[in-house]
mmCIF file of C-alpha atoms and ligand atoms in Angstrom:
data_model
loop_
_atom_site.group_PDB
_atom_site.id
_atom_site.type_symbol
_atom_site.label_atom_id
_atom_site.label_comp_id
_atom_site.label_asym_id
_atom_site.label_seq_id
_atom_site.Cartn_x
_atom_site.Cartn_y
_atom_site.Cartn_z
ATOM 1 C CA LYS A 112 -14.096 23.510 1.149
ATOM 2 C CA ARG A 113 -11.330 24.275 2.522
ATOM 3 C CA LYS A 114 -8.109 25.265 1.007
ATOM 4 C CA GLU A 115 -6.927 21.681 2.511
ATOM 5 C CA ASP A 116 -10.190 20.094 0.835
ATOM 6 C CA TYR A 117 -8.107 21.095 -3.236
ATOM 7 C CA LYS A 118 -5.459 19.287 -1.658
ATOM 8 C CA LEU A 119 -6.044 16.148 0.539
ATOM 9 C CA ARG A 120 -8.076 15.832 -3.189
ATOM 10 C CA GLU A 121 -4.577 16.261 -5.048
ATOM 11 C CA LEU A 122 -3.064 13.686 -2.925
ATOM 12 C CA ARG A 123 -6.191 11.002 -3.576
ATOM 13 C CA ILE A 124 -5.611 10.976 -7.088
ATOM 14 C CA PHE A 125 -1.789 10.971 -7.477
ATOM 15 C CA LEU A 126 -2.133 7.839 -4.681
ATOM 16 C CA ARG A 127 -5.023 6.543 -6.629
ATOM 17 C CA ASP A 128 -2.308 6.471 -10.278
ATOM 18 C CA ILE A 129 0.332 5.143 -7.721
ATOM 19 C CA CYS A 130 -2.461 2.502 -6.848
ATOM 20 C CA ARG A 131 -3.370 1.077 -9.835
ATOM 21 C CA LYS A 132 -0.017 1.511 -11.618
ATOM 22 C CA LEU A 133 1.695 -1.082 -8.318
ATOM 23 C CA ALA A 134 -1.670 -3.204 -9.025
ATOM 24 C CA SER A 135 -0.900 -3.866 -13.358
ATOM 25 C CA ASN A 136 2.552 -4.938 -12.418
ATOM 26 C CA ARG A 137 2.322 -8.878 -12.985
ATOM 27 C CA ARG A 138 5.157 -9.655 -10.805
ATOM 28 C CA PHE A 139 2.359 -8.132 -7.987
ATOM 29 C CA TYR A 140 -1.055 -10.603 -8.564
ATOM 30 C CA LYS A 141 -0.264 -12.165 -4.738
ATOM 31 C CA PHE A 142 -0.374 -8.773 -3.378
ATOM 32 C CA THR A 143 -3.541 -7.230 -5.558
ATOM 33 C CA LYS A 144 -6.259 -8.790 -3.193
ATOM 34 C CA PRO A 145 -7.143 -10.222 -0.230
ATOM 35 C CA VAL A 146 -5.209 -12.626 0.774
ATOM 36 C CA ASP A 147 -8.207 -16.032 0.085
ATOM 37 C CA LEU A 148 -9.147 -16.694 4.067
ATOM 38 C CA GLU A 149 -10.516 -20.246 2.996
ATOM 39 C CA GLU A 150 -7.097 -20.966 1.364
ATOM 40 C CA VAL A 151 -4.594 -20.130 3.247
ATOM 41 C CA THR A 152 -6.564 -20.709 6.629
ATOM 42 C CA ASP A 153 -3.889 -20.177 9.301
ATOM 43 C CA TYR A 154 -3.918 -16.886 7.841
ATOM 44 C CA LEU A 155 -5.530 -14.898 10.744
ATOM 45 C CA ASP A 156 -3.478 -16.818 13.070
ATOM 46 C CA ILE A 157 -0.033 -15.361 12.100
ATOM 47 C CA ILE A 158 -1.787 -12.960 10.235
ATOM 48 C CA LYS A 159 -3.117 -9.613 12.419
ATOM 49 C CA GLN A 160 -3.765 -6.465 9.979
ATOM 50 C CA PRO A 161 -4.493 -7.292 6.774
ATOM 51 C CA MET A 162 -3.665 -5.215 4.229
ATOM 52 C CA ASP A 163 -3.782 -5.931 0.148
ATOM 53 C CA LEU A 164 -3.671 -3.296 -2.321
ATOM 54 C CA GLU A 165 -6.762 -3.367 -3.173
ATOM 55 C CA THR A 166 -8.065 -2.379 -0.280
ATOM 56 C CA MET A 167 -5.812 0.664 -0.447
ATOM 57 C CA MET A 168 -7.843 1.036 -3.047
ATOM 58 C CA THR A 169 -10.511 1.826 -1.252
ATOM 59 C CA LYS A 170 -8.963 3.529 1.686
ATOM 60 C CA VAL A 171 -7.820 6.140 -1.105
ATOM 61 C CA ASP A 172 -11.882 6.745 -2.031
ATOM 62 C CA MET A 173 -13.190 6.566 2.564
ATOM 63 C CA HIS A 174 -10.095 9.823 2.454
ATOM 64 C CA LYS A 175 -9.131 7.471 4.963
ATOM 65 C CA TYR A 176 -4.391 9.348 3.768
ATOM 66 C CA ASN A 177 -3.948 12.086 4.351
ATOM 67 C CA CYS A 178 0.174 12.080 3.081
ATOM 68 C CA ALA A 179 1.385 9.567 1.430
ATOM 69 C CA LYS A 180 3.381 8.231 4.388
ATOM 70 C CA GLU A 181 0.199 7.303 5.654
ATOM 71 C CA PHE A 182 0.312 5.236 2.371
ATOM 72 C CA LEU A 183 3.055 3.872 2.348
ATOM 73 C CA ASP A 184 2.677 2.389 5.415
ATOM 74 C CA ASP A 185 0.058 0.114 3.948
ATOM 75 C CA ILE A 186 2.977 -1.036 1.380
ATOM 76 C CA ASP A 187 5.157 -1.461 4.681
ATOM 77 C CA LEU A 188 2.993 -3.470 6.620
ATOM 78 C CA ILE A 189 1.681 -5.596 3.373
ATOM 79 C CA CYS A 190 5.484 -6.744 3.026
ATOM 80 C CA ALA A 191 6.035 -7.277 6.690
ATOM 81 C CA ASN A 192 2.486 -9.637 6.132
ATOM 82 C CA ALA A 193 4.770 -11.887 4.208
ATOM 83 C CA LEU A 194 8.071 -11.433 4.904
ATOM 84 C CA GLU A 195 5.915 -12.724 8.699
ATOM 85 C CA TYR A 196 3.664 -15.482 6.818
ATOM 86 C CA ASN A 197 6.086 -17.342 4.276
ATOM 87 C CA PRO A 198 9.048 -16.935 6.540
ATOM 88 C CA ASP A 199 10.894 -20.353 5.244
ATOM 89 C CA ARG A 200 13.646 -22.131 2.725
ATOM 90 C CA THR A 201 11.246 -22.977 0.711
ATOM 91 C CA SER A 202 11.166 -21.405 -3.304
ATOM 92 C CA SER A 203 8.018 -20.771 -2.682
ATOM 93 C CA ASP A 204 8.342 -18.970 0.494
ATOM 94 C CA LYS A 205 11.813 -17.262 -0.761
ATOM 95 C CA GLN A 206 9.807 -15.953 -4.230
ATOM 96 C CA ILE A 207 6.499 -14.424 -1.981
ATOM 97 C CA ARG A 208 9.565 -12.496 -0.063
ATOM 98 C CA HIS A 209 11.348 -11.271 -3.269
ATOM 99 C CA GLU A 210 7.973 -10.310 -5.340
ATOM 100 C CA ALA A 211 6.671 -8.190 -1.636
ATOM 101 C CA CYS A 212 10.269 -6.620 -1.406
ATOM 102 C CA SER A 213 10.220 -5.443 -4.827
ATOM 103 C CA LEU A 214 6.490 -4.103 -4.390
ATOM 104 C CA ARG A 215 8.401 -1.975 -1.415
ATOM 105 C CA ASP A 216 10.510 -0.924 -2.915
ATOM 106 C CA HIS A 217 9.302 0.311 -5.784
ATOM 107 C CA ALA A 218 5.996 1.710 -4.617
ATOM 108 C CA HIS A 219 8.835 3.855 -2.258
ATOM 109 C CA ALA A 220 10.335 4.388 -5.402
ATOM 110 C CA LEU A 221 7.648 5.455 -7.912
ATOM 111 C CA ILE A 222 6.043 7.792 -4.957
ATOM 112 C CA GLU A 223 9.563 8.945 -4.186
ATOM 113 C CA VAL A 224 9.955 10.298 -8.044
ATOM 114 C CA GLU A 225 6.648 11.799 -8.890
ATOM 115 C CA MET A 226 5.886 13.372 -5.964
ATOM 116 C CA ASP A 227 6.846 17.055 -5.337
ATOM 117 C CA SER A 228 8.649 16.916 -1.803
ATOM 118 C CA ASP A 229 7.253 20.131 -0.518
ATOM 119 C CA PHE A 230 3.209 19.301 -1.260
ATOM 120 C CA GLU A 231 4.026 16.165 0.590
ATOM 121 C CA ILE A 232 4.636 18.781 3.736
ATOM 122 C CA GLU A 233 2.086 19.667 3.078
ATOM 123 C CA CYS A 234 -0.097 16.745 3.689
ATOM 124 C CA GLN A 235 1.782 15.681 6.414
ATOM 125 C CA ASP A 236 1.301 18.850 8.204
ATOM 126 C CA ILE A 237 -2.472 18.286 7.776
ATOM 127 C CA ALA A 238 -2.297 14.808 8.673
ATOM 128 C CA LYS A 239 -1.028 16.266 11.673
ATOM 129 C CA ARG A 240 -4.094 18.347 12.236
ATOM 130 C CA ARG A 241 -6.643 15.794 11.820
HETATM 131 C C1 37N B 290 -1.051 -12.708 -0.684
HETATM 132 C C2 37N B 290 0.622 -14.007 0.312
HETATM 133 N N1 37N B 290 0.687 -14.489 1.654
HETATM 134 O O1 37N B 290 0.975 -14.945 1.557
HETATM 135 C C3 37N B 290 0.145 -15.111 1.951
HETATM 136 C C4 37N B 290 1.035 -17.276 0.903
HETATM 137 C C5 37N B 290 -0.271 -14.825 0.464
HETATM 138 C C6 37N B 290 -0.403 -16.226 -0.897
HETATM 139 C C7 37N B 290 -1.874 -16.465 -1.195
HETATM 140 C C8 37N B 290 -2.209 -16.642 -2.161
HETATM 141 N N2 37N B 290 -3.003 -16.878 -2.574
HETATM 142 S S1 37N B 290 -5.274 -15.745 -3.063
HETATM 143 O O2 37N B 290 -5.891 -16.575 -3.028
HETATM 144 O O3 37N B 290 -4.794 -15.219 -1.792
HETATM 145 C C9 37N B 290 -4.836 -15.398 -3.770
HETATM 146 C C10 37N B 290 -4.724 -14.952 -4.375
HETATM 147 C C11 37N B 290 -4.525 -14.262 -5.689
HETATM 148 C C12 37N B 290 -4.628 -12.960 -5.560
HETATM 149 C C13 37N B 290 -4.460 -12.051 -4.561
HETATM 150 C C14 37N B 290 -4.678 -13.257 -3.310
HETATM 151 C C15 37N B 290 -1.356 -17.077 -3.424
HETATM 152 C C16 37N B 290 -0.155 -16.982 -2.876
HETATM 153 C C17 37N B 290 0.777 -17.139 -3.702
HETATM 154 O O4 37N B 290 1.252 -17.598 -3.706
HETATM 155 O O5 37N B 290 0.236 -18.416 -5.455
HETATM 156 C C18 37N B 290 0.568 -16.339 -1.844
#
């Protein structure tokens, strides 16, 4: 195995831990699974690229993320989807928008604190080459 394959394995171990922490926070419950298209029947009319934390965990296992930035892009997608699908002044829409912004900020903060910045730079260089 190449040296960079060991780096990417270390990245996967790190991202699984981040994903687990986010998915186990009760505040982010609505983002843990794909939106149920039987329950939310017009979801795909409005949201063209659904995303959720379970799907992200699968993407980690399938080596889809080569750096933390790519992982955070999917977190930002979860948040953007929730803001787009739930835009109204109702309390339920406001609540899910608040939860979505909290998920986004928590994820960025967790990675900022726990990730060595040089390691992320090395991963982003690998990502560019792939
Ligand atoms: C996410 C999301 N984005 O737009 C909307 C609207 C939601 C969303 C989706 C669901 N129901 S769900 O079956 O798709 C589901 C349940 C548990 C975990 C993950 C998804 C419930 C709620 C709610 O407010 O209770 C909100």
